[in-house]
Coordinates of C-alpha atoms and ligand atoms in Angstrom, one line a residue:
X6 CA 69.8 -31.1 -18.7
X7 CA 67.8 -33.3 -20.6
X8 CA 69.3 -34.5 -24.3
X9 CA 67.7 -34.6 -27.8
X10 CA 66.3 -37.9 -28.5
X11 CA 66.0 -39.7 -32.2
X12 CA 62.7 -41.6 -32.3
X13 CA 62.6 -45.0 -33.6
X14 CA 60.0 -46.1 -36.2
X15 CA 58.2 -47.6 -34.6
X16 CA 57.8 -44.0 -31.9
X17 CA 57.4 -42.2 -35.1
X18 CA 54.6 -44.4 -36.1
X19 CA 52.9 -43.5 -32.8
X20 CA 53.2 -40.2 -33.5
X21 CA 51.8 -39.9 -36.7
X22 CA 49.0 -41.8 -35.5
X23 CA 48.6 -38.3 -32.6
X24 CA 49.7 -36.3 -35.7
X25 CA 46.6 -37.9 -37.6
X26 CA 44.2 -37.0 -34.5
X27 CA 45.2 -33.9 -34.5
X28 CA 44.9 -32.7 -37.9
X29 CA 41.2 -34.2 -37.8
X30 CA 40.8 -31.6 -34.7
X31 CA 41.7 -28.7 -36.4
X32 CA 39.5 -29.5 -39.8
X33 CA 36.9 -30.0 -37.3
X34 CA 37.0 -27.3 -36.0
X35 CA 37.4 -25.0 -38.6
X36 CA 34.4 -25.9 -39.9
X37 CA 32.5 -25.6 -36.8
X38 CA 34.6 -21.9 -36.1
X39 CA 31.1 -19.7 -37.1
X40 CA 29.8 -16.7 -35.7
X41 CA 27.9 -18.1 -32.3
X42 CA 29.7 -21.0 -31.7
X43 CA 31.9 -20.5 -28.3
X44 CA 35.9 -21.2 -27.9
X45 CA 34.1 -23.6 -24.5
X46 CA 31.8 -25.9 -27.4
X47 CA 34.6 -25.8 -29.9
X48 CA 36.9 -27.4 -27.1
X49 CA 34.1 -29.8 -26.3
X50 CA 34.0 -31.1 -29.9
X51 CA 37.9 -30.9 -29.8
X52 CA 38.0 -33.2 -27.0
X53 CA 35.1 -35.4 -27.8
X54 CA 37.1 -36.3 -31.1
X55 CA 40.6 -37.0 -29.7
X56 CA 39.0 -39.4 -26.7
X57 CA 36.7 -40.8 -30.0
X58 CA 40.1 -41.5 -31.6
X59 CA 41.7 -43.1 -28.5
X60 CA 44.2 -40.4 -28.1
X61 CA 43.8 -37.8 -24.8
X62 CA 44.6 -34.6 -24.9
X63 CA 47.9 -33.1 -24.5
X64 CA 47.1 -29.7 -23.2
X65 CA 44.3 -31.0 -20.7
X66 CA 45.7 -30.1 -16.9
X67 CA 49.4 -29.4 -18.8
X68 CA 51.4 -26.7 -16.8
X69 CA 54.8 -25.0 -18.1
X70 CA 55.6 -24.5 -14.5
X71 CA 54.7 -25.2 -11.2
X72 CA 53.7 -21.8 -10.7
X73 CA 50.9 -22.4 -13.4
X74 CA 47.3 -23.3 -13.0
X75 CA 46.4 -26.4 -14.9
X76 CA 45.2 -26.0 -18.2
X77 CA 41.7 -26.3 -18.2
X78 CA 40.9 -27.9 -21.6
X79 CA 41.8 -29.7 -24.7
X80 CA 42.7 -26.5 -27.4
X81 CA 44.0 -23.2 -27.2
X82 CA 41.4 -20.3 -28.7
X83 CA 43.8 -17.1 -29.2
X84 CA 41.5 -14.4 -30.6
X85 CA 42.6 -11.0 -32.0
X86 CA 45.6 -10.3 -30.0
X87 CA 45.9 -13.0 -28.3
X88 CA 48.9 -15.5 -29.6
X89 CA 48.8 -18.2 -27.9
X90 CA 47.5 -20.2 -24.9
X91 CA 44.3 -18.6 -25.3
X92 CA 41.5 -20.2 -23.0
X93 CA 38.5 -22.3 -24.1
X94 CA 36.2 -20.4 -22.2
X95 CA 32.6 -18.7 -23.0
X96 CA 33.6 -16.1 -25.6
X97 CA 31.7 -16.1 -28.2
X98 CA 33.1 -16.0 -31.8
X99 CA 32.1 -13.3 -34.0
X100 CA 32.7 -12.3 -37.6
X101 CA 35.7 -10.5 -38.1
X102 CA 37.8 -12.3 -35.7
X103 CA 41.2 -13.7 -36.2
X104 CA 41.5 -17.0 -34.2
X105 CA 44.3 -19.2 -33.7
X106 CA 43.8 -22.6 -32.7
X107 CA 46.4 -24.9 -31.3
X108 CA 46.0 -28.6 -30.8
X109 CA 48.0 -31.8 -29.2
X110 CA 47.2 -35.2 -28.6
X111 CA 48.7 -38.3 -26.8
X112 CA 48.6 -41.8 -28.5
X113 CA 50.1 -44.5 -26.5
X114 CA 52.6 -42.3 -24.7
X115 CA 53.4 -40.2 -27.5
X116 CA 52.7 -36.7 -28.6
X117 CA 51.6 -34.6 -31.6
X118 CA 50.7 -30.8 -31.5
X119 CA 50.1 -28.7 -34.1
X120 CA 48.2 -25.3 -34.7
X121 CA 46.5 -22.9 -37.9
X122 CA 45.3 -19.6 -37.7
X123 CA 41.8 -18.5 -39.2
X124 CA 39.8 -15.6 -39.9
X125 CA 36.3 -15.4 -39.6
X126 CA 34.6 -14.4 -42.6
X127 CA 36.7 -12.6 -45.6
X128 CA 39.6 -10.9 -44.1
X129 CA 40.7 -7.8 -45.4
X130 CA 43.6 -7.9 -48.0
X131 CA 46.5 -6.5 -45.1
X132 CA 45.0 -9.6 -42.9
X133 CA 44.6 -12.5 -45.3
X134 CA 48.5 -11.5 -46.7
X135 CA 49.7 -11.8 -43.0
X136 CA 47.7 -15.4 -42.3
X137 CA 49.5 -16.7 -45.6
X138 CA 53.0 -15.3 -44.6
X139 CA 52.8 -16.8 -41.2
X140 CA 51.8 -20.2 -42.6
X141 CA 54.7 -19.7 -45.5
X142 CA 57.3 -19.4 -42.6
X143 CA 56.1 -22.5 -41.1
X144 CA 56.5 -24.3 -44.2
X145 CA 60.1 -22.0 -44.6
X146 CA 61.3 -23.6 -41.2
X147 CA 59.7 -27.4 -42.3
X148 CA 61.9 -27.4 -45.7
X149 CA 65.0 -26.2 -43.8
X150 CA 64.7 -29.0 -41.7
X151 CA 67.3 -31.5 -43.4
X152 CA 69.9 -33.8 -42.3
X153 CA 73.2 -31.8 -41.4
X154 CA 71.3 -28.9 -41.1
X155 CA 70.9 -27.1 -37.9
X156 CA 68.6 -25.9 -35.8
X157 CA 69.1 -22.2 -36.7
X158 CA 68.4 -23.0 -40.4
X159 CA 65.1 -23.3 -39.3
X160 CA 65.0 -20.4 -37.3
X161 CA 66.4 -18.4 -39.4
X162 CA 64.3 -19.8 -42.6
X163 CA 61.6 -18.5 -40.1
X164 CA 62.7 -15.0 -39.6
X165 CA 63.8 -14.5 -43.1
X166 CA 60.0 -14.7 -44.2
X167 CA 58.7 -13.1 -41.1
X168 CA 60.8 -10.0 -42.1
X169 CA 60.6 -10.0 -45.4
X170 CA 56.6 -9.3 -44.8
X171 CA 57.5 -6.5 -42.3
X172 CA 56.2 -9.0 -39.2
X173 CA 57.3 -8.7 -35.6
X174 CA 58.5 -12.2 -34.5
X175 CA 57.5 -13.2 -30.8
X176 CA 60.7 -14.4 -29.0
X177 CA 59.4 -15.3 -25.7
X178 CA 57.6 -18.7 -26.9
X179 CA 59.3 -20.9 -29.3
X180 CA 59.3 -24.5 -31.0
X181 CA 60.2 -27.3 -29.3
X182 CA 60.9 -31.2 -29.4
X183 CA 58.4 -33.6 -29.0
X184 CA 58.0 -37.1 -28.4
X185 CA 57.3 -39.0 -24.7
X186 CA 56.6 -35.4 -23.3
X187 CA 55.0 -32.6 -25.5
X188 CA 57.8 -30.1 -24.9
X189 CA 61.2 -31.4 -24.8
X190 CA 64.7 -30.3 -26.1
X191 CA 65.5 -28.2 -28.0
X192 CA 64.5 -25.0 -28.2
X193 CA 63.1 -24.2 -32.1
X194 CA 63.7 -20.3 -32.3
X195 CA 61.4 -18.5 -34.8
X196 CA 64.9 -15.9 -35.0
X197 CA 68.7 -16.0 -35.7
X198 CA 70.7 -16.3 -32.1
X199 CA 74.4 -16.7 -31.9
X200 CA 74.7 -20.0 -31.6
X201 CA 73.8 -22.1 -34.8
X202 CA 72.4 -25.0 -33.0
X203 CA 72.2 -29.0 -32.7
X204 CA 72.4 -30.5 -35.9
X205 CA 69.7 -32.6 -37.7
X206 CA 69.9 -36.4 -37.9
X207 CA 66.9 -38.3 -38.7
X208 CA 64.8 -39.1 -35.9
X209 CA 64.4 -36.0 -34.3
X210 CA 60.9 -35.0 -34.2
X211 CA 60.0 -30.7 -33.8
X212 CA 57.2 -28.6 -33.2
X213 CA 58.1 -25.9 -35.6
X214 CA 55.4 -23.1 -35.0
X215 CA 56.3 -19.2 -35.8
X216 CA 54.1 -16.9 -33.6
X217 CA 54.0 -13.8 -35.7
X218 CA 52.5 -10.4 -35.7
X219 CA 51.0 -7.1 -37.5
X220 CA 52.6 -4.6 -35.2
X221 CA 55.1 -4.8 -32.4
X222 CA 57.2 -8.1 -31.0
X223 CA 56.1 -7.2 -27.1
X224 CA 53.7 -9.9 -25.3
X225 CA 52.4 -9.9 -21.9
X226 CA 51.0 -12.7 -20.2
X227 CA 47.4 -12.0 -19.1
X228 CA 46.4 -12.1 -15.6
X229 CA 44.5 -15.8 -16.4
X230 CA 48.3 -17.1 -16.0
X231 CA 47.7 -18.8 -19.8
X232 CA 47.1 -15.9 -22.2
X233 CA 50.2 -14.3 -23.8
X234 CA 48.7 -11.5 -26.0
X235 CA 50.5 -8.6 -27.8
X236 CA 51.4 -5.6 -25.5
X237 CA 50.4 -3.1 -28.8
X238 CA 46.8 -5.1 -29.1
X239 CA 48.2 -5.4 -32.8
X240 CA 47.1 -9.1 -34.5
X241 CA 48.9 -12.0 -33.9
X242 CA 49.1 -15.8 -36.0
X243 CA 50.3 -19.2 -35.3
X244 CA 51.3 -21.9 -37.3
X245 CA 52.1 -25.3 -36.5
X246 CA 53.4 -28.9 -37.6
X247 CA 54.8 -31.7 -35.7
X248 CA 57.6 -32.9 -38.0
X249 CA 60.2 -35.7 -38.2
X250 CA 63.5 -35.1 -40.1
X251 CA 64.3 -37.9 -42.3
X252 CA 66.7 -38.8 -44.8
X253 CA 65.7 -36.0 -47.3
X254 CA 62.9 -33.6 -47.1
X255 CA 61.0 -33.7 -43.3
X256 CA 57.9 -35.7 -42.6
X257 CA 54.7 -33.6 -41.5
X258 CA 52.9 -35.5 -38.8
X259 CA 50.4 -33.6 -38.4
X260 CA 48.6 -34.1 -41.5
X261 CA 45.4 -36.7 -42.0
Ligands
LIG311 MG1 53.9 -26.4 -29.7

């Protein structure tokens, strides 16, 4: 069992350095995301910047398990039902779609990931209120995120905004700590469980990222061994920030 490590300044420093890297990724890439472009170039460009930047790229050959095929590039592209771990292959983005796009990068032996839904044109009222709550429970779980706090104040921060839109919550992936390795302990739930959790001290960098979606909570993972998508085909979206908790409010990493 691996513990909970506080990160020094001087690790924190490193990873708001990958934090930096990363937000330029996903600005770039949002404004590269246009009908035409394909999830394969948008990885391309994804990858070009981070090696630009002197980082590599956290997700490139990362496996959850040993079971797992390597992951074959630099960002996840969830479209449409997809939620996450969404391959950066040749489809072809089109107006209309809802696409997630998740990002990490490694500076000097340290982690940042991070990761923002977008829709692809004007979304339609129902969608563009679902995109906003997602990102609202993010920011939710980052202001819960206070010394002597515990982890399920962020969780449940999470599913208190989740609900109150009528979202389902995805409980088979969750946040996660980060540092040395891009997922280490704990566990950052997006719901209430019985247990209340470790409790915050600063120096404990998170991935808080709520996976939310328009219909039912059910995933499945897709036969490409990567893609968990929504067993109803409903919408899903993702949020992410790498964050530290400090002495008062946390500290967004992943931010330029
Ligand atoms: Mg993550």
């Amino acid at each position: 069992m691996r513990t909970v490590t506080r990160k020094s300044a001087r690790e924190i420093a490193e990873m708001r350095r990958a934090g930096r890297i990363v937000a330029e990724v996903l600005a770039l890439v949002e404004e590269a995301l246009r009908p035409g472009v394909s999830a394969r170039e948008l990885d391309a460009l994804a990858e070009a910047h981070i090696r630009r930047r002197g980082g590599r790229p956290s997700f490139k050959g990362y496996r959850l398990d040993r079971d797992q095929p390597p992951f074959p590039g630099s960002i996840c592209v969830s479209i449409d039902d997809e939620v996450v771990h969404g391959l950066p292959d040749a489809r072809v983005i089109r107006e209309g779609m809802l696409v997630s796009i998740d990002a990490g990068a490694e500076v000097n032996g340290y982690h940042a990931d991070a990761a923002r839904t977008f829709f692809v044109g004007e979304p339609p009222a129902a969608v563009a209120a679902f995109i906003e709550t997602t990102r609202l429970a993010l920011m939710a779980g980052i202001l819960a995120a206070v010394p002597g706090a515990r982890i399920g104040d962020i969780s449940g921060a999470v599913e208190d905004v989740a609900r109150a839109g009528g979202y389902g919550i995805v409980r088979e992936c969750v946040g996660h700590g980060i540092g040395t390795r891009m997922h280490e302990p704990p566990d950052v739930p997006n719901y209430r469980t019985r247990a209340r959790g470790l409790e915050l001290v600063p120096g404990i960098c998170l991935a808080i990222e709520p996976m939310l979606t328009m219909g039912g909570a059910d995933v499945y993972l897709r036969d490409d061994g990567w893609t968990i998508a929504t067993r109803d085909g409903s919408l899903a979206a993702h949020f992410e920030h790498t964050i530290v908790v400090t002495d008062g409010e946390a500290g967004i990493l992943t931010t330029v």
